[in-house]
Tab-separated table of C-alpha atoms in Angstrom:
chain	number	residue	atom	x	y	z
Y	255	MET	CA	-10.023	-17.641	3.271
Y	256	ASP	CA	-9.379	-21.398	3.286
Y	257	TRP	CA	-6.993	-23.112	5.704
Y	258	ARG	CA	-4.114	-23.181	3.222
Y	259	ALA	CA	-4.295	-19.446	2.639
Y	260	ARG	CA	-4.683	-18.800	6.371
Y	261	LEU	CA	-1.655	-20.981	7.191
Y	262	THR	CA	0.422	-19.366	4.434
Y	263	GLY	CA	-0.564	-15.947	5.734
Y	264	TRP	CA	0.633	-16.730	9.250
Y	265	LEU	CA	3.876	-18.267	7.951
Y	266	LEU	CA	4.515	-15.273	5.709
Y	267	LEU	CA	3.700	-12.895	8.531
Y	268	GLY	CA	6.180	-14.696	10.782
Y	269	LEU	CA	8.876	-14.642	8.102
Y	270	VAL	CA	8.416	-10.941	7.357
Y	271	ARG	CA	8.530	-10.056	11.039
Y	272	LEU	CA	11.618	-12.232	11.531
Y	273	LEU	CA	13.459	-10.526	8.649
Y	274	THR	CA	12.272	-6.963	9.185
Y	275	GLY	CA	10.527	-6.598	12.521
Y	276	ALA	CA	7.644	-5.006	10.579
Y	277	GLN	CA	7.173	-2.427	13.304
Y	278	ALA	CA	4.197	-0.081	13.083
Y	279	ARG	CA	4.462	3.412	14.555
Y	280	TRP	CA	1.196	5.300	14.789
Y	281	HIS	CA	1.989	9.001	14.760
Y	282	GLY	CA	-1.096	11.174	14.625
Y	283	CYS	CA	-3.719	8.455	14.318
Y	284	PRO	CA	-4.411	5.199	16.167
Y	285	PRO	CA	-5.064	1.858	14.476
Y	286	LYS	CA	-8.814	1.867	13.990
Y	287	ALA	CA	-11.254	-0.381	12.152
Y	288	GLU	CA	-12.668	2.294	9.853
Y	289	GLN	CA	-12.539	2.536	6.085
Y	290	ARG	CA	-9.176	3.966	5.108
Y	291	ILE	CA	-6.769	4.431	2.238
Y	292	TYR	CA	-3.190	3.996	3.465
Y	293	PHE	CA	-0.830	5.645	0.963
Y	294	ALA	CA	2.946	5.368	1.138
Y	295	ASN	CA	6.311	5.738	-0.579
Y	296	HIS	CA	7.263	2.892	-2.914
Y	297	GLN	CA	10.818	1.567	-3.286
Y	298	SER	CA	10.463	-2.209	-3.280
Y	299	HIS	CA	8.122	-5.026	-4.277
Y	300	ALA	CA	8.215	-5.859	-0.556
Y	301	ASP	CA	6.393	-2.609	0.330
Y	302	LEU	CA	3.007	-4.266	-0.089
Y	303	VAL	CA	3.963	-7.114	2.220
Y	304	LEU	CA	5.567	-4.887	4.860
Y	305	ILE	CA	2.569	-2.596	5.303
Y	306	TRP	CA	0.269	-5.637	5.403
Y	307	ALA	CA	2.457	-7.224	8.094
Y	308	ALA	CA	2.698	-4.000	10.111
Y	309	LEU	CA	-1.075	-3.665	10.456
Y	310	PRO	CA	-2.753	-5.390	13.412
Y	311	GLN	CA	-4.775	-8.484	12.509
Y	312	GLU	CA	-8.157	-6.773	12.804
Y	313	LEU	CA	-7.057	-4.208	10.204
Y	314	ARG	CA	-5.335	-6.715	7.900
Y	315	SER	CA	-8.623	-8.566	7.572
Y	316	ILE	CA	-10.403	-5.505	6.139
Y	317	THR	CA	-7.514	-3.954	4.172
Y	318	ARG	CA	-6.622	-4.872	0.597
Y	319	PRO	CA	-3.288	-3.930	-0.984
Y	320	ILE	CA	-3.139	-2.701	-4.565
Y	321	ALA	CA	-0.999	-4.993	-6.734
Y	322	ALA	CA	0.272	-4.398	-10.255
Y	323	ARG	CA	-1.191	-7.133	-12.418
Y	324	ASP	CA	1.821	-7.237	-14.757
Y	325	TYR	CA	4.142	-8.183	-11.871
Y	326	TRP	CA	2.049	-10.048	-9.316
Y	327	THR	CA	0.366	-12.441	-11.757
Y	328	THR	CA	3.470	-13.574	-13.672
Y	329	SER	CA	3.600	-16.867	-11.775
Y	330	ARG	CA	0.975	-19.119	-10.204
Y	331	LEU	CA	2.587	-18.701	-6.788
Y	332	LYS	CA	2.579	-14.878	-6.845
Y	333	ARG	CA	-0.977	-14.843	-8.157
Y	334	TRP	CA	-2.148	-17.256	-5.452
Y	335	ILE	CA	-0.430	-15.384	-2.615
Y	336	THR	CA	-1.737	-11.985	-3.679
Y	337	SER	CA	-5.259	-13.221	-4.332
Y	338	ALA	CA	-5.785	-15.888	-1.640
Y	339	VAL	CA	-3.599	-14.520	1.182
Y	340	PHE	CA	-3.580	-10.732	0.667
Y	341	ASN	CA	-6.943	-10.440	-1.130
Y	342	ALA	CA	-5.188	-7.879	-3.317
Y	343	VAL	CA	-6.854	-5.593	-5.829
Y	344	TYR	CA	-5.131	-6.001	-9.192
Y	345	VAL	CA	-4.603	-2.933	-11.321
Y	346	ASP	CA	-3.300	-2.516	-14.853
Y	347	ARG	CA	-0.616	0.138	-15.002
Y	348	GLU	CA	-1.362	0.903	-18.642
Y	349	ARG	CA	-4.780	1.993	-19.814
Y	350	LYS	CA	-6.526	-0.480	-22.099
Y	351	GLY	CA	-8.972	1.236	-24.419
Y	352	ASP	CA	-11.720	3.105	-22.577
Y	353	GLU	CA	-11.309	1.024	-19.429
Y	354	ASP	CA	-10.881	3.097	-16.246
Y	355	PRO	CA	-7.748	1.788	-14.464
Y	356	LEU	CA	-9.245	2.937	-11.145
Y	357	GLN	CA	-12.371	0.810	-11.515
Y	358	PRO	CA	-11.083	-2.125	-9.405
Y	359	LEU	CA	-10.227	0.333	-6.616
Y	360	ILE	CA	-13.604	2.046	-6.925
Y	361	ASP	CA	-15.352	-1.324	-6.674
Y	362	ALA	CA	-13.328	-2.271	-3.581
Y	363	LEU	CA	-14.061	1.027	-1.819
Y	364	ALA	CA	-17.732	0.837	-2.775
Y	365	SER	CA	-17.907	-2.566	-1.084
Y	366	GLY	CA	-16.454	-1.141	2.136
Y	367	ASP	CA	-12.849	-2.328	1.900
Y	368	SER	CA	-9.821	-0.325	3.000
Y	369	LEU	CA	-6.867	-0.065	0.625
Y	370	ILE	CA	-3.061	0.143	0.627
Y	371	LEU	CA	-2.037	2.405	-2.246
Y	372	PHE	CA	1.279	3.614	-3.669
Y	373	PRO	CA	0.503	6.930	-5.405
Y	374	GLU	CA	3.818	7.015	-7.299
Y	375	GLY	CA	2.422	4.218	-9.460
Y	376	THR	CA	5.766	2.448	-9.735
Y	377	ARG	CA	8.869	1.951	-7.623
Y	378	GLY	CA	11.326	4.790	-7.241
Y	379	PHE	CA	14.997	4.578	-6.304
Y	380	ALA	CA	15.654	8.147	-5.164
Y	381	GLU	CA	15.487	9.252	-1.544
Y	382	ASP	CA	12.340	11.307	-2.204
Y	383	PRO	CA	9.175	9.786	-3.653
Y	384	GLN	CA	8.376	10.467	-7.279
Y	385	PRO	CA	5.494	12.889	-8.009
Y	386	PHE	CA	2.173	11.322	-7.093
Y	387	LYS	CA	-0.220	10.327	-9.852
Y	388	SER	CA	-3.822	11.499	-9.870
Y	389	GLY	CA	-5.463	8.266	-8.667
Y	390	LEU	CA	-5.490	9.229	-4.988
Y	391	TYR	CA	-7.062	12.591	-5.818
Y	392	ASN	CA	-9.794	10.978	-7.905
Y	393	LEU	CA	-10.576	8.439	-5.167
Y	394	ALA	CA	-10.647	11.173	-2.514
Y	395	ARG	CA	-13.168	13.123	-4.579
Y	396	ARG	CA	-15.376	10.090	-5.157
Y	397	PHE	CA	-15.205	8.759	-1.582
Y	398	PRO	CA	-14.916	11.828	0.689
Y	399	ASP	CA	-15.750	9.839	3.851
Y	400	VAL	CA	-12.855	7.406	3.454
Y	401	VAL	CA	-10.006	8.355	5.803
Y	402	LEU	CA	-6.695	9.074	4.018
Y	403	VAL	CA	-3.692	7.967	6.099
Y	404	PRO	CA	-0.133	8.773	4.922
Y	405	ALA	CA	2.647	6.310	5.712
Y	406	TRP	CA	6.413	6.171	5.366
Y	407	ILE	CA	8.175	2.823	4.922
Y	408	HIS	CA	11.668	2.817	6.448
Y	409	ASN	CA	14.540	0.637	5.148
Y	410	VAL	CA	12.543	-1.870	3.103
Y	411	GLN	CA	14.670	-1.309	-0.009
Y	412	ARG	CA	17.634	-2.714	1.960
Y	413	VAL	CA	15.833	-6.008	2.632
Y	414	MET	CA	15.993	-6.978	-1.036
Y	415	PRO	CA	18.781	-4.972	-2.704
Y	416	LYS	CA	18.584	-4.675	-6.465
Y	417	GLY	CA	19.918	-7.805	-8.138
Y	418	GLU	CA	19.691	-9.956	-5.000
Y	419	VAL	CA	17.405	-12.987	-4.667
Y	420	VAL	CA	17.897	-13.700	-0.944
Y	421	PRO	CA	16.368	-11.241	1.546
Y	422	VAL	CA	18.748	-9.543	3.991
Y	423	PRO	CA	17.547	-9.171	7.605
Y	424	VAL	CA	17.130	-5.430	8.219
Y	425	LEU	CA	14.998	-3.721	10.841
Y	426	CYS	CA	12.117	-1.986	9.046
Y	427	SER	CA	9.184	0.051	10.232
Y	428	VAL	CA	6.118	1.803	8.911
Y	429	THR	CA	5.141	5.175	10.351
Y	430	PHE	CA	1.478	6.063	9.933
Y	431	GLY	CA	0.715	9.761	10.102
Y	432	GLU	CA	-2.163	12.106	10.773
Y	433	PRO	CA	-5.025	11.677	8.278
Y	434	VAL	CA	-5.438	14.224	5.509
Y	435	ARG	CA	-8.487	15.149	3.487
Y	436	LEU	CA	-9.309	16.787	0.185
Y	437	GLU	CA	-10.333	20.339	0.964
Y	438	ASP	CA	-13.313	21.982	-0.697
Y	439	GLY	CA	-12.230	23.480	-3.988
Y	440	GLU	CA	-8.669	22.163	-3.725
Y	441	GLU	CA	-7.022	21.677	-7.101
Y	442	ARG	CA	-5.605	18.300	-8.047
Y	443	SER	CA	-2.013	19.523	-8.321
Y	444	GLU	CA	-2.157	21.242	-4.935
Y	445	PHE	CA	-3.627	18.157	-3.274
Y	446	LEU	CA	-1.041	15.796	-4.762
Y	447	VAL	CA	1.837	18.012	-3.647
Y	448	ARG	CA	0.364	18.296	-0.153
Y	449	VAL	CA	-0.208	14.569	0.377
Y	450	ARG	CA	3.270	13.756	-0.970
Y	451	GLN	CA	4.687	16.189	1.575
Y	452	ALA	CA	2.591	14.502	4.278
Y	453	VAL	CA	4.286	11.190	3.430
Y	454	MET	CA	7.778	12.727	3.316
Y	455	ALA	CA	7.237	14.473	6.638
Y	456	LEU	CA	7.060	11.074	8.336
Y	457	ARG	CA	10.558	10.140	7.216
Y	458	ASP	CA	12.240	11.676	10.247
Y	459	VAL	CA	9.479	11.103	12.803
């Protein structure tokens, strides 16, 4: 990371913490420099930034958020911030031919990175998360030693209400829960329901 990206990262971190507090609450697992997939509810484009800001520096440096290519590359500024500052993994939300949409995530995990993932696949506006898509299950099968950590993001949708362009200062937090794992012989549908419930269970912690 060059000095411009490093400086932008610190400025962005300060801004996010000023607006939201970006508090991390570790409930069931401590912050630890091991390979992890953090998976959370998704209600705002700011979710990516909030989880990144809530992690301690030693974890931010080894953790890459997943970013939708169709949104985060629509301007030079968003592309630069997500690539140079966040070191994001871009994904295409629509399959193109025979291309595996999980391949960028597989490559990142194979190289030893941790990931921030939103299993709903797109933002939801209801109180409960939408049903989780199969990506997390497929990654858990392929990388059984990667630790799966559920997280619940509190209040971030109020920071940038729909239709607003100026963030509103609101105290936000991220609760990280007890790791889960794919059990031997567990069916995809059962796993996805269980991990979604693990995320929702953190809402009132």
